[in-house]
PDB file of C-alpha atoms in Angstrom:
ATOM      1  CA  MET Q  23      90.680  86.691  98.021  1.00 46.00           C
ATOM      2  CA  THR Q  24      93.112  85.578 100.760  1.00 37.00           C
ATOM      3  CA  GLU Q  25      95.399  88.536 100.153  1.00 37.00           C
ATOM      4  CA  GLN Q  26      92.387  90.847 100.138  1.00 39.00           C
ATOM      5  CA  LEU Q  27      91.059  89.543 103.438  1.00 38.00           C
ATOM      6  CA  SER Q  28      94.461  89.536 105.104  1.00 33.00           C
ATOM      7  CA  ALA Q  29      94.725  93.249 104.352  1.00 34.00           C
ATOM      8  CA  ARG Q  30      91.951  93.918 106.878  1.00 36.00           C
ATOM      9  CA  GLN Q  31      93.217  95.652 109.963  1.00 32.00           C
ATOM     10  CA  ASP Q  32      92.394  94.445 113.445  1.00 36.00           C
ATOM     11  CA  GLY Q  33      90.952  96.659 116.155  1.00 34.00           C
ATOM     12  CA  PRO Q  34      87.785  98.592 116.883  1.00 36.00           C
ATOM     13  CA  ALA Q  35      85.798 100.054 113.999  1.00 41.00           C
ATOM     14  CA  GLU Q  36      86.924 103.551 114.931  1.00 43.00           C
ATOM     15  CA  GLU Q  37      90.551 102.509 114.447  1.00 41.00           C
ATOM     16  CA  ASN Q  38      90.241 100.416 111.291  1.00 41.00           C
ATOM     17  CA  GLY Q  39      87.472 102.305 109.493  1.00 53.00           C
ATOM     18  CA  TRP Q  40      85.280  99.235 109.085  1.00 64.00           C
ATOM     19  CA  GLY Q  41      82.292 100.323 111.170  1.00 82.00           C
ATOM     20  CA  ASP Q  42      79.013 101.276 109.528  1.00 88.00           C
ATOM     21  CA  ARG Q  43      78.140 104.902 110.151  1.00 91.00           C
ATOM     22  CA  ALA Q  44      74.834 106.741 110.131  1.00 93.00           C
ATOM     23  CA  GLY Q  45      74.397 108.180 106.651  1.00 93.00           C
ATOM     24  CA  ASP Q  46      76.484 105.511 104.925  1.00 95.00           C
ATOM     25  CA  THR Q  47      74.985 104.098 101.756  1.00 96.00           C
ATOM     26  CA  ALA Q  48      75.742 100.914  99.864  1.00 97.00           C
ATOM     27  CA  LEU Q  49      74.748  99.437  96.526  1.00 98.00           C
ATOM     28  CA  THR Q  50      73.859  95.767  96.842  1.00 98.00           C
ATOM     29  CA  VAL Q  51      72.298  93.012  94.781  1.00 98.00           C
ATOM     30  CA  PRO Q  52      69.558  91.250  96.740  1.00 97.00           C
ATOM     31  CA  LEU Q  53      69.756  87.454  96.460  1.00 98.00           C
ATOM     32  CA  PRO Q  54      66.693  86.168  98.344  1.00 97.00           C
ATOM     33  CA  GLU Q  55      67.203  82.626  97.030  1.00 97.00           C
ATOM     34  CA  LEU Q  56      70.299  82.475  99.257  1.00 97.00           C
ATOM     35  CA  ASP Q  57      68.624  83.796 102.425  1.00 96.00           C
ATOM     36  CA  PRO Q  58      68.244  80.287 103.920  1.00 95.00           C
ATOM     37  CA  LEU Q  59      72.020  79.784 103.637  1.00 95.00           C
ATOM     38  CA  VAL Q  60      73.149  83.024 105.259  1.00 95.00           C
ATOM     39  CA  THR Q  61      73.778  82.866 109.023  1.00 92.00           C
ATOM     40  CA  THR Q  62      75.048  86.430 109.562  1.00 90.00           C
ATOM     41  CA  GLY Q  63      71.687  87.891 110.561  1.00 88.00           C
ATOM     42  CA  ILE Q  64      71.305  89.991 107.414  1.00 90.00           C
ATOM     43  CA  ARG Q  65      69.640  89.223 104.096  1.00 94.00           C
ATOM     44  CA  ALA Q  66      71.691  87.521 101.403  1.00 97.00           C
ATOM     45  CA  HIS Q  67      73.293  89.985  99.027  1.00 97.00           C
ATOM     46  CA  ALA Q  68      76.347  90.655  96.921  1.00 98.00           C
ATOM     47  CA  THR Q  69      77.895  94.067  97.396  1.00 97.00           C
ATOM     48  CA  VAL Q  70      78.360  96.254  94.337  1.00 98.00           C
ATOM     49  CA  LEU Q  71      79.938  99.084  96.362  1.00 97.00           C
ATOM     50  CA  TYR Q  72      80.208  99.745 100.103  1.00 96.00           C
ATOM     51  CA  PRO Q  73      80.285 102.430 101.189  1.00 96.00           C
ATOM     52  CA  PHE Q  74      78.889 104.386  98.267  1.00 97.00           C
ATOM     53  CA  LEU Q  75      78.276 108.120  98.798  1.00 95.00           C
ATOM     54  CA  PRO Q  76      76.957 109.873 101.909  1.00 92.00           C
ATOM     55  CA  VAL Q  77      73.159 109.765 101.936  1.00 91.00           C
ATOM     56  CA  ALA Q  78      72.989 113.546 101.505  1.00 88.00           C
ATOM     57  CA  ARG Q  79      74.425 113.100  98.005  1.00 89.00           C
ATOM     58  CA  VAL Q  80      71.852 110.492  96.965  1.00 87.00           C
ATOM     59  CA  ARG Q  81      68.291 111.783  96.899  1.00 77.00           C
ATOM     60  CA  PRO Q  82      66.061 109.338  95.017  1.00 68.00           C
ATOM     61  CA  GLY Q  83      63.209 110.606  92.940  1.00 65.00           C
ATOM     62  CA  PRO Q  84      62.224 113.920  91.385  1.00 64.00           C
ATOM     63  CA  VAL Q  85      63.846 115.944  94.192  1.00 62.00           C
ATOM     64  CA  ASP Q  86      67.172 115.892  92.362  1.00 65.00           C
ATOM     65  CA  PRO Q  87      66.587 115.615  88.595  1.00 64.00           C
ATOM     66  CA  GLY Q  88      69.884 114.989  86.842  1.00 70.00           C
ATOM     67  CA  GLY Q  89      71.584 114.215  90.158  1.00 88.00           C
ATOM     68  CA  THR Q  90      73.079 111.043  91.554  1.00 92.00           C
ATOM     69  CA  ASP Q  91      69.763 109.177  91.542  1.00 91.00           C
ATOM     70  CA  ALA Q  92      69.183 109.847  87.844  1.00 90.00           C
ATOM     71  CA  ARG Q  93      72.770 108.882  87.023  1.00 93.00           C
ATOM     72  CA  LEU Q  94      72.446 105.621  88.970  1.00 95.00           C
ATOM     73  CA  ARG Q  95      69.170 104.842  87.212  1.00 93.00           C
ATOM     74  CA  ALA Q  96      70.790 105.378  83.795  1.00 93.00           C
ATOM     75  CA  LEU Q  97      73.952 103.477  84.707  1.00 96.00           C
ATOM     76  CA  PHE Q  98      72.098 100.381  85.903  1.00 97.00           C
ATOM     77  CA  ALA Q  99      69.608 100.552  83.028  1.00 96.00           C
ATOM     78  CA  SER Q 100      72.582 100.171  80.678  1.00 96.00           C
ATOM     79  CA  HIS Q 101      73.372  96.728  82.172  1.00 97.00           C
ATOM     80  CA  ALA Q 102      71.201  93.739  81.280  1.00 97.00           C
ATOM     81  CA  PRO Q 103      69.762  91.459  83.959  1.00 98.00           C
ATOM     82  CA  PHE Q 104      71.818  88.306  84.484  1.00 98.00           C
ATOM     83  CA  THR Q 105      71.852  84.940  86.212  1.00 98.00           C
ATOM     84  CA  LEU Q 106      74.357  83.802  88.820  1.00 98.00           C
ATOM     85  CA  ARG Q 107      75.054  80.314  90.089  1.00 98.00           C
ATOM     86  CA  PHE Q 108      76.443  79.531  93.533  1.00 98.00           C
ATOM     87  CA  ALA Q 109      77.783  75.975  93.716  1.00 98.00           C
ATOM     88  CA  ALA Q 110      80.453  75.759  96.409  1.00 95.00           C
ATOM     89  CA  PHE Q 111      81.488  77.251  99.709  1.00 95.00           C
ATOM     90  CA  HIS Q 112      84.835  78.992 100.015  1.00 95.00           C
ATOM     91  CA  GLU Q 113      86.651  79.809 103.206  1.00 93.00           C
ATOM     92  CA  GLU Q 114      89.077  82.494 104.272  1.00 91.00           C
ATOM     93  CA  PRO Q 115      90.190  83.290 107.819  1.00 90.00           C
ATOM     94  CA  GLY Q 116      87.037  84.200 109.712  1.00 92.00           C
ATOM     95  CA  VAL Q 117      84.604  84.052 106.799  1.00 95.00           C
ATOM     96  CA  LEU Q 118      82.647  81.433 104.870  1.00 96.00           C
ATOM     97  CA  PHE Q 119      81.346  82.665 101.519  1.00 97.00           C
ATOM     98  CA  LEU Q 120      79.906  81.738  98.155  1.00 98.00           C
ATOM     99  CA  ALA Q 121      81.528  83.019  94.967  1.00 97.00           C
ATOM    100  CA  PRO Q 122      79.221  83.699  92.013  1.00 98.00           C
ATOM    101  CA  GLU Q 123      79.602  81.907  88.708  1.00 98.00           C
ATOM    102  CA  PRO Q 124      80.304  83.861  86.610  1.00 97.00           C
ATOM    103  CA  PRO Q 125      81.720  86.784  88.651  1.00 97.00           C
ATOM    104  CA  GLY Q 126      81.928  89.070  85.598  1.00 97.00           C
ATOM    105  CA  PRO Q 127      78.474  90.682  85.683  1.00 98.00           C
ATOM    106  CA  LEU Q 128      78.816  91.760  89.330  1.00 97.00           C
ATOM    107  CA  ALA Q 129      82.367  92.972  88.774  1.00 97.00           C
ATOM    108  CA  ALA Q 130      81.158  94.985  85.751  1.00 97.00           C
ATOM    109  CA  LEU Q 131      78.569  96.763  87.900  1.00 98.00           C
ATOM    110  CA  THR Q 132      81.236  97.655  90.451  1.00 97.00           C
ATOM    111  CA  ARG Q 133      83.628  98.891  87.759  1.00 96.00           C
ATOM    112  CA  ALA Q 134      80.908 101.075  86.219  1.00 97.00           C
ATOM    113  CA  VAL Q 135      79.981 102.674  89.542  1.00 98.00           C
ATOM    114  CA  ARG Q 136      83.629 103.206  90.479  1.00 96.00           C
ATOM    115  CA  ALA Q 137      84.361 104.786  87.081  1.00 97.00           C
ATOM    116  CA  ARG Q 138      81.575 107.324  87.637  1.00 96.00           C
ATOM    117  CA  TRP Q 139      82.263 107.922  91.366  1.00 96.00           C
ATOM    118  CA  PRO Q 140      85.993 107.235  91.932  1.00 95.00           C
ATOM    119  CA  GLU Q 141      85.824 108.903  95.344  1.00 94.00           C
ATOM    120  CA  ALA Q 142      83.753 105.935  96.604  1.00 95.00           C
ATOM    121  CA  VAL Q 143      86.523 103.584  97.748  1.00 92.00           C
ATOM    122  CA  PRO Q 144      85.361  99.990  98.368  1.00 94.00           C
ATOM    123  CA  TYR Q 145      85.352  98.948 102.027  1.00 93.00           C
ATOM    124  CA  ARG Q 146      86.994 102.284 102.967  1.00 92.00           C
ATOM    125  CA  GLY Q 147      90.218 100.959 101.412  1.00 91.00           C
ATOM    126  CA  ILE Q 148      90.705  98.262 104.072  1.00 91.00           C
ATOM    127  CA  PHE Q 149      91.107  95.570 101.382  1.00 88.00           C
ATOM    128  CA  GLY Q 150      93.102  97.767  99.024  1.00 88.00           C
ATOM    129  CA  PRO Q 151      91.844 100.190  96.389  1.00 87.00           C
ATOM    130  CA  GLU Q 152      89.908  97.565  94.418  1.00 87.00           C
ATOM    131  CA  GLY Q 153      88.018  96.014  97.346  1.00 90.00           C
ATOM    132  CA  LEU Q 154      87.001  92.345  97.314  1.00 93.00           C
ATOM    133  CA  ASP Q 155      86.047  89.921  94.583  1.00 94.00           C
ATOM    134  CA  PRO Q 156      82.282  89.394  94.184  1.00 96.00           C
ATOM    135  CA  HIS Q 157      80.950  87.113  96.931  1.00 97.00           C
ATOM    136  CA  VAL Q 158      78.103  86.422  99.336  1.00 97.00           C
ATOM    137  CA  THR Q 159      79.101  86.119 102.988  1.00 96.00           C
ATOM    138  CA  VAL Q 160      77.452  83.081 104.584  1.00 96.00           C
ATOM    139  CA  ALA Q 161      79.008  83.030 108.070  1.00 95.00           C
ATOM    140  CA  HIS Q 162      81.632  84.618 110.283  1.00 93.00           C
ATOM    141  CA  GLY Q 163      83.664  82.736 112.863  1.00 90.00           C
ATOM    142  CA  GLU Q 164      86.471  80.277 113.254  1.00 78.00           C
ATOM    143  CA  GLU Q 165      85.187  76.799 112.395  1.00 87.00           C
ATOM    144  CA  PHE Q 166      82.778  76.209 109.520  1.00 93.00           C
ATOM    145  CA  GLY Q 167      82.624  72.416 109.232  1.00 92.00           C
ATOM    146  CA  ALA Q 168      79.178  72.099 110.813  1.00 92.00           C
ATOM    147  CA  VAL Q 169      77.786  75.023 108.798  1.00 93.00           C
ATOM    148  CA  ARG Q 170      79.128  73.567 105.548  1.00 93.00           C
ATOM    149  CA  ALA Q 171      77.719  70.124 106.342  1.00 93.00           C
ATOM    150  CA  ARG Q 172      74.284  71.522 107.170  1.00 93.00           C
ATOM    151  CA  LEU Q 173      74.033  73.853 104.151  1.00 94.00           C
ATOM    152  CA  ALA Q 174      75.884  71.961 101.396  1.00 95.00           C
ATOM    153  CA  PRO Q 175      72.855  69.890 100.330  1.00 96.00           C
ATOM    154  CA  ALA Q 176      71.112  73.120  99.295  1.00 97.00           C
ATOM    155  CA  LEU Q 177      73.739  73.900  96.645  1.00 97.00           C
ATOM    156  CA  PRO Q 178      73.824  74.757  93.827  1.00 98.00           C
ATOM    157  CA  VAL Q 179      71.529  77.778  93.881  1.00 98.00           C
ATOM    158  CA  THR Q 180      70.720  79.884  90.829  1.00 98.00           C
ATOM    159  CA  CYS Q 181      69.715  83.524  91.225  1.00 98.00           C
ATOM    160  CA  ARG Q 182      68.301  85.926  88.662  1.00 98.00           C
ATOM    161  CA  VAL Q 183      69.602  89.468  89.175  1.00 98.00           C
ATOM    162  CA  SER Q 184      67.292  92.203  87.919  1.00 97.00           C
ATOM    163  CA  GLY Q 185      68.161  95.172  90.101  1.00 97.00           C
ATOM    164  CA  VAL Q 186      70.593  96.898  92.424  1.00 98.00           C
ATOM    165  CA  ARG Q 187      69.395  98.114  95.798  1.00 97.00           C
ATOM    166  CA  LEU Q 188      70.537 101.340  97.451  1.00 96.00           C
ATOM    167  CA  ILE Q 189      70.556 100.867 101.214  1.00 96.00           C
ATOM    168  CA  VAL Q 190      71.179 103.474 103.917  1.00 95.00           C
ATOM    169  CA  HIS Q 191      72.536 103.020 107.430  1.00 95.00           C
ATOM    170  CA  ASP Q 192      70.373 104.943 109.908  1.00 93.00           C
ATOM    171  CA  GLY Q 193      72.777 104.560 112.831  1.00 92.00           C
ATOM    172  CA  HIS Q 194      71.143 101.328 113.990  1.00 91.00           C
ATOM    173  CA  GLY Q 195      70.870  99.186 110.870  1.00 91.00           C
ATOM    174  CA  TRP Q 196      70.528  99.122 107.113  1.00 93.00           C
ATOM    175  CA  GLN Q 197      67.292 100.290 105.476  1.00 95.00           C
ATOM    176  CA  ASP Q 198      66.234  99.839 101.864  1.00 95.00           C
ATOM    177  CA  ARG Q 199      65.978 103.152 100.041  1.00 93.00           C
ATOM    178  CA  VAL Q 200      65.387 102.300  96.367  1.00 93.00           C
ATOM    179  CA  THR Q 201      65.984  99.527  93.841  1.00 95.00           C
ATOM    180  CA  TYR Q 202      67.374 100.399  90.410  1.00 95.00           C
ATOM    181  CA  ARG Q 203      66.279  98.034  87.657  1.00 96.00           C
ATOM    182  CA  LEU Q 204      68.839  96.531  85.329  1.00 97.00           C
ATOM    183  CA  GLY Q 205      68.227  96.862  81.588  1.00 96.00           C
ATOM    184  CA  ALA Q 206      65.260  99.215  81.896  1.00 79.00           C
ATOM    185  CA  PRO Q 207      65.161 102.971  82.312  1.00 66.00           C
ATOM    186  CA  GLY Q 208      61.670 102.747  83.807  1.00 56.00           C
ATOM    187  CA  PRO Q 209      60.518 103.649  87.285  1.00 49.00           C
ATOM    188  CA  VAL Q 210      62.397 102.513  90.352  1.00 51.00           C
ATOM    189  CA  SER Q 211      60.805 100.792  93.314  1.00 54.00           C
TER     190      SER Q 211
END
């Protein structure tokens, strides 16, 4: 992951493409069991694909039968729910994170979405065409010793993954739009 993170460009979001934009969407796996460990101000999650497609191309529900929503529902229904274990902190310049064990199920979700929508380039290409390895960001900053010491007793944490959440940036923050269930073609929440 070091090479991936070092590929990030410095500078304002407008210059490096990193900034979230109104209408951006992302596919994430909610990991509420890890919420107490995350200090970034957002809920614990692993990213399947960010950014995904512009919100105008993703209209959940019966508004767009056979469209992106239906394809996402079918794609995620073809993947079984799985369990992840997070046992150790990892550190790269400016970021403290947890890597899932095993990483394969999350990586498989990303590969499947990318195969269907190759125009959705992970992290706007900042970390190269393949994006980052599966991870959960715990903290940003320079020195993580105190954070590690405070949070380490809580590890390991096991998380059951049963769905993928589509979130939308409204210009101010991320909002949940819909959750696609893994392993079941049934209704979405």
